[in-house]
Coordinates of C-alpha atoms in Angstrom, one line a residue:
M1 CA 45.7 114.6 119.7
R2 CA 46.0 114.1 123.4
W3 CA 49.3 114.0 125.2
C4 CA 50.5 111.9 128.1
G5 CA 52.6 113.3 130.9
A6 CA 53.1 116.9 131.8
E7 CA 51.6 118.3 128.6
A8 CA 48.3 116.6 129.2
G9 CA 48.3 118.1 132.7
L10 CA 48.9 121.6 131.3
A11 CA 46.0 121.2 128.9
D12 CA 43.7 119.9 131.7
L13 CA 44.7 122.7 134.0
A14 CA 44.0 125.3 131.3
L15 CA 40.5 123.8 131.0
E16 CA 40.1 123.8 134.8
V17 CA 40.9 127.5 134.7
V18 CA 38.3 128.2 132.1
A19 CA 35.7 126.2 134.1
W20 CA 36.6 128.3 137.2
F21 CA 36.1 131.6 135.3
E22 CA 32.8 130.3 133.9
R23 CA 31.3 129.7 137.4
P24 CA 28.4 132.2 137.7
E25 CA 29.8 134.0 140.8
V26 CA 33.2 134.4 139.1
T27 CA 31.7 135.5 135.8
N28 CA 29.5 138.1 137.5
S29 CA 32.5 139.5 139.5
F30 CA 34.6 139.6 136.3
Q31 CA 31.9 141.4 134.3
N32 CA 31.2 143.9 137.1
L33 CA 34.9 144.8 137.3
R34 CA 35.2 145.2 133.6
E35 CA 32.1 147.4 133.5
Q36 CA 33.5 149.6 136.4
C37 CA 36.7 150.1 134.4
G38 CA 34.9 151.1 131.2
G39 CA 37.5 151.9 128.6
D40 CA 40.1 153.1 131.1
M41 CA 43.2 151.0 130.5
Y42 CA 44.8 152.1 133.7
K43 CA 41.9 151.0 135.8
F44 CA 41.7 147.7 133.9
F45 CA 45.3 146.9 134.6
A46 CA 45.1 148.1 138.2
E47 CA 41.9 146.2 139.0
V48 CA 41.0 143.5 136.6
V49 CA 44.4 141.9 136.0
P50 CA 45.3 141.5 139.7
W51 CA 41.8 140.1 140.3
S52 CA 42.1 137.7 137.4
T53 CA 45.6 136.6 138.6
T54 CA 44.3 135.9 142.1
E55 CA 41.3 133.9 140.7
M56 CA 43.6 131.9 138.4
A57 CA 46.0 131.2 141.1
K58 CA 43.2 129.5 143.1
V59 CA 43.1 126.9 140.4
T60 CA 46.8 126.6 139.4
E61 CA 47.9 126.2 143.0
S62 CA 46.2 122.8 143.2
R63 CA 48.7 121.6 140.6
G64 CA 51.8 122.8 142.5
F65 CA 52.2 126.3 141.0
P66 CA 52.8 129.0 143.6
P67 CA 49.6 131.0 144.3
T68 CA 51.3 134.2 143.1
Q69 CA 51.6 136.3 139.9
Q70 CA 54.8 134.5 139.2
G71 CA 53.1 131.1 139.5
V72 CA 50.4 132.2 137.0
I73 CA 53.1 133.5 134.6
H74 CA 55.0 130.2 135.0
F75 CA 51.9 128.1 134.2
M76 CA 51.1 130.3 131.2
S77 CA 54.6 130.2 129.8
L78 CA 54.7 126.4 130.1
A79 CA 51.3 126.0 128.4
E80 CA 52.2 128.5 125.7
S81 CA 55.3 126.4 124.8
Y82 CA 52.8 123.7 123.6
K83 CA 50.5 126.1 121.7
G84 CA 49.8 125.0 118.2
Q85 CA 50.1 121.3 119.0
D86 CA 46.5 120.7 120.3
H87 CA 43.3 122.5 119.3
E88 CA 41.8 122.0 122.7
L89 CA 44.8 123.6 124.5
D90 CA 44.9 126.5 122.0
H91 CA 41.2 127.2 122.6
A92 CA 41.5 127.0 126.4
L93 CA 44.6 129.3 126.4
N94 CA 42.8 131.9 124.2
K95 CA 39.9 131.9 126.6
V96 CA 42.3 132.2 129.6
K97 CA 44.0 135.2 128.0
S98 CA 40.7 136.9 127.6
Y99 CA 40.5 137.3 131.3
F100 CA 43.6 139.5 131.2
T101 CA 42.8 141.7 128.2
Q102 CA 40.4 144.5 127.6
P103 CA 37.4 143.7 125.3
H104 CA 37.6 145.2 121.9
H105 CA 34.9 147.7 121.1

């Protein structure tokens, strides 16, 4: 199922965010930050989450969202409101969320 209008734009934007994070230079930076944090949750939230927010805002800003933490939260809230209605959107959102959570060991 593909939507028309705003919903389709949210799904497309989520896929653009995933593509951004899959760029080699972004992936390398992300992995290096995660490794530096190890299992330290404080370091993860102090270093990885702000970095991920900044990277994501570089993409979401192109669609009119403010390039801030609030802009990223707004985008995620809107996209989440359509979760469960499209497999592609669900997959992209799960991938995006992985940039803001610690890996499970």
